[in-house]
Short mmCIF file of C-alpha atoms in Angstrom, two decimals:
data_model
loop_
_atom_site.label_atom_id
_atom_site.label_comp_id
_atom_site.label_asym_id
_atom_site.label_seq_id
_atom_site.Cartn_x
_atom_site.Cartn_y
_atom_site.Cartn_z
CA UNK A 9 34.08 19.73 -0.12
CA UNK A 10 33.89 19.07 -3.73
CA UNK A 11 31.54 21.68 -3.96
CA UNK A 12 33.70 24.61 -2.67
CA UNK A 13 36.10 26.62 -4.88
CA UNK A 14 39.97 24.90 -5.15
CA UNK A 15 41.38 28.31 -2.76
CA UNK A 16 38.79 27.14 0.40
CA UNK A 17 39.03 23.32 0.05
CA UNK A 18 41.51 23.28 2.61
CA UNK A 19 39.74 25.59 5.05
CA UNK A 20 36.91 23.76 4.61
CA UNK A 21 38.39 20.58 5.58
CA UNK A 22 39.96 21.96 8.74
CA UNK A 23 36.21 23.41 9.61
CA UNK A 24 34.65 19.76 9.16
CA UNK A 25 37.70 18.36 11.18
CA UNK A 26 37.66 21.09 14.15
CA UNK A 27 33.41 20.46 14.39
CA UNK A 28 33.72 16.85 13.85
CA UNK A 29 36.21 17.07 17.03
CA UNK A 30 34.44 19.09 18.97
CA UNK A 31 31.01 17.89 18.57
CA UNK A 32 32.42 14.41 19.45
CA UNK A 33 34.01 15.53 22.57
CA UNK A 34 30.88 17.34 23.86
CA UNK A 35 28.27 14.59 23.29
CA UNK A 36 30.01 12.33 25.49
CA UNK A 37 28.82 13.35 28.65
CA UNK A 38 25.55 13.65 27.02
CA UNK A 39 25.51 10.01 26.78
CA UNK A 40 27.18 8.82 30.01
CA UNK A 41 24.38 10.54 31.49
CA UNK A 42 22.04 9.24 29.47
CA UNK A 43 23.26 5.74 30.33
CA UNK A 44 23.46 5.87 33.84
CA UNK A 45 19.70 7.28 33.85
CA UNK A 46 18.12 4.75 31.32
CA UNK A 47 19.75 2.04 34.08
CA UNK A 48 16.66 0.07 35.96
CA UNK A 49 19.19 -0.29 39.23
CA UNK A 50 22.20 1.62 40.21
CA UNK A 51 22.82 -2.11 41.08
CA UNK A 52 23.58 -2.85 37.53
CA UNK A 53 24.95 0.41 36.02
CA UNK A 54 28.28 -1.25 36.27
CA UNK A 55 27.96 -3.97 33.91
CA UNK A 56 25.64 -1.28 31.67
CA UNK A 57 28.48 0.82 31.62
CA UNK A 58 31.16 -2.16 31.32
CA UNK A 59 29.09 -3.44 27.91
CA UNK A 60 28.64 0.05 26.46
CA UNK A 61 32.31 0.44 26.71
CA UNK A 62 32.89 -2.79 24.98
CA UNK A 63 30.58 -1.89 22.42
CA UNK A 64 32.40 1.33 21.51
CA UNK A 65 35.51 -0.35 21.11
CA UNK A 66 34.01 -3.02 18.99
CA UNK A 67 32.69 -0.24 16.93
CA UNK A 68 36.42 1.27 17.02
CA UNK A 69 38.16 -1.99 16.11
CA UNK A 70 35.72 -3.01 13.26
CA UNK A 71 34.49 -0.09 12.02
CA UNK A 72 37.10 0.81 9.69
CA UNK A 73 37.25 -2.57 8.00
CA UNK A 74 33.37 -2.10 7.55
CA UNK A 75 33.70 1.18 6.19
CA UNK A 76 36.19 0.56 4.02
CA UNK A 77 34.37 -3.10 2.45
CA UNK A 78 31.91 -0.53 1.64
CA UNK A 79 33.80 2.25 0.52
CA UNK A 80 35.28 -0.74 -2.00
CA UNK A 81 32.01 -1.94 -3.01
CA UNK A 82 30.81 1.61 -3.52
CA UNK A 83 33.60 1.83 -6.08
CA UNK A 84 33.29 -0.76 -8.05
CA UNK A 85 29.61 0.19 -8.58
CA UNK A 86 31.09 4.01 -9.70
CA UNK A 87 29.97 5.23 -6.48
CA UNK A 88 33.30 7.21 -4.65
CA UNK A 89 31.27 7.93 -1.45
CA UNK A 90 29.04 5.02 -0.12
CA UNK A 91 30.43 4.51 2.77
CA UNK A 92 29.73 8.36 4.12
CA UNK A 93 26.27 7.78 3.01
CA UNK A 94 25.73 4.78 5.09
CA UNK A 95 27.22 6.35 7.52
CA UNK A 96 24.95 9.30 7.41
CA UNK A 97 22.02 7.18 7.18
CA UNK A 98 23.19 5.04 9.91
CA UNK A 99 23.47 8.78 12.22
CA UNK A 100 20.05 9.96 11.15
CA UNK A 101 18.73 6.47 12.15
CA UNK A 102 20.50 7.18 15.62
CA UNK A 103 19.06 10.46 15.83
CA UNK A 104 15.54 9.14 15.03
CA UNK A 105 15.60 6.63 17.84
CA UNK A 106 16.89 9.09 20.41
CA UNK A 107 13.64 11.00 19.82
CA UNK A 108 11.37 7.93 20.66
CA UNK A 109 13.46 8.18 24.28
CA UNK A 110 11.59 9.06 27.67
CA UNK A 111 12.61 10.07 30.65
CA UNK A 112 12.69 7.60 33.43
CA UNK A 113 9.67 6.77 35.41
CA UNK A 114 8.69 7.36 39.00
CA UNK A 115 9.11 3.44 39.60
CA UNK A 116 12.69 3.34 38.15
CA UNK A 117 13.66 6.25 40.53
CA UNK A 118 11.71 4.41 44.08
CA UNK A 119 13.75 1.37 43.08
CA UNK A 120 17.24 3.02 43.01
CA UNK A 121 16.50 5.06 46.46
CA UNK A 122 15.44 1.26 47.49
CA UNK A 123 19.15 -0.31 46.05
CA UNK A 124 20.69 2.77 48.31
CA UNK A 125 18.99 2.15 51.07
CA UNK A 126 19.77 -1.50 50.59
CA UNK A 127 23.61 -0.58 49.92
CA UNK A 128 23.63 1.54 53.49
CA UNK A 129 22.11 -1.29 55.51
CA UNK A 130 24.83 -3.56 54.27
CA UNK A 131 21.83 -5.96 53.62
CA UNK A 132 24.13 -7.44 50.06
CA UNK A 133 26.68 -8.88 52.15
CA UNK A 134 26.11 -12.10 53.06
CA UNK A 135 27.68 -13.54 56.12
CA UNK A 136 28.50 -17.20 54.30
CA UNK A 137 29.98 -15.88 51.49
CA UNK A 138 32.34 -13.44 53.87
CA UNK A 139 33.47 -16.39 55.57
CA UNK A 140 33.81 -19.16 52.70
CA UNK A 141 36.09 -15.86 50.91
CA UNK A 142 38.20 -15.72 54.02
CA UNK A 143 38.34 -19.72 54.17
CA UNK A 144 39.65 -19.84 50.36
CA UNK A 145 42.18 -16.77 50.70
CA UNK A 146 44.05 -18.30 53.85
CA UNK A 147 44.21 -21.76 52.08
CA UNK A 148 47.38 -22.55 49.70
CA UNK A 149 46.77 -22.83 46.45
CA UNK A 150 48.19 -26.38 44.60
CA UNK A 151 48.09 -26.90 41.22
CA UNK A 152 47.77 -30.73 41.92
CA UNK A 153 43.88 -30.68 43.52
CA UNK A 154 44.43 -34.82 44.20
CA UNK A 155 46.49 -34.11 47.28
CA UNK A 156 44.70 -30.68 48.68
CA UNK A 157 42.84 -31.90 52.39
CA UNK A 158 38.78 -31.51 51.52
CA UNK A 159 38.04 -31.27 55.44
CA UNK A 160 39.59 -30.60 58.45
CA UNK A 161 40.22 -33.67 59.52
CA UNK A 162 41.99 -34.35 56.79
CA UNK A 163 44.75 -31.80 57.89
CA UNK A 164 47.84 -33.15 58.98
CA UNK A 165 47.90 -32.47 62.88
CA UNK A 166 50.54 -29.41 63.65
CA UNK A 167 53.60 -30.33 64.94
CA UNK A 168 54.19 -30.51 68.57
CA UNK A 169 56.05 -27.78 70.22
CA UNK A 170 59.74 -27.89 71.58
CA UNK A 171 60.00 -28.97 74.96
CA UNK A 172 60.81 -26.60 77.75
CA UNK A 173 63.70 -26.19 78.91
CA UNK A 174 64.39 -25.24 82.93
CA UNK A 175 65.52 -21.80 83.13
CA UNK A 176 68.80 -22.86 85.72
CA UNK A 177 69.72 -25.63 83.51
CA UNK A 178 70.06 -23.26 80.43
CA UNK A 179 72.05 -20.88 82.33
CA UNK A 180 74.62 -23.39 83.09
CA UNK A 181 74.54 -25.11 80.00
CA UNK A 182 75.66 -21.63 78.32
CA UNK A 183 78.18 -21.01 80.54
CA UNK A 184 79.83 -24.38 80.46
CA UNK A 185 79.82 -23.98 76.67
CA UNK A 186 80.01 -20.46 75.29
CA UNK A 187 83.16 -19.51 73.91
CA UNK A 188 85.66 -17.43 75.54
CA UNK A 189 86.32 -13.85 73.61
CA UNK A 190 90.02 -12.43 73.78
CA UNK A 191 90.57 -9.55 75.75
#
């Protein structure tokens, strides 16, 4: 920007800011796709997806305090801009990778139709592990794990339930007692 006369500074600036935005928002897609195809299972795109998304807020978090311990050191060595250099030479180092990448191979695409077919005939679900979930959600939860029953016969026994009473008795026994309403 230094470069362009004092009346187009500004209009520069809002140039490099409007592209910078804009070519941000459009390789994003780009590299969710990107992502979900270098995966070698649609079994684990999740937890691809989960670190790549930690990873870019890492890079949000830290990034300025990197930039700026460089921009700092680049000053007190009389150079003003070190840190866009690095930066730049950190992006052409990107771009130079993302030529070396392939497209997937036949083998990564048989083993995701394999993970589908896997996911359709509900052959991930184990039985056990249904039933030991089901086991822990009905069960209280203590804080105190001395006193919590390990077995069943450990359970106290449930309490025994009311005696029955004869229907003609009851009758009686409500008439004798209910109260009388005012007419």
């Amino acid at each position: 920007m230094i470069l362009l006369p004092q009346q187009y500074q500004i209009v520069g600036i809002c140039f490099c800011l409007f592209w910078r935005v804009t070519a941000q928002a459009l390789t994003f897609p780009p590299n969710n796709i990107m992502l979900a195809n270098s995966a070698p299972s649609k079994l684990v795109l999740g937890a691809i997806n989960g670190v790549a998304g930690s990873t870019a807020s890492l890079s949000r978090a830290f990034g300025p305090a990197i930039t700026g311990f460089i921009h700092s050191k680049g000053l007190s060595i009389g150079v003003s801009g070190l840190s866009w250099w690095v930066t730049g030479l950190i992006c052409m180092l990107g771009a130079a990778e993302s030529m070396l990448m392939q497209e997937s191979s036949m083998e990564n695409k048989v083993a995701d139709l394999m993970d589908e077919v896997a996911i359709d005939d509900g052959n991930l679900i184990d039985p056990i592990s249904i039933d030991a979930a089901i086991v822990a959600a009905t069960q209280p939860r203590v804080h105190d794990t001395k006193d919590v029953p390990r077995m069943a016969e450990d359970l106290p026994p449930p309490p025994p339930p009311p005696p029955e009473v004869d229907p003609a008795a009851e009758s009686s026994l409500t008439a004798t007692t209910a109260p009388r309403m005012p007419r």
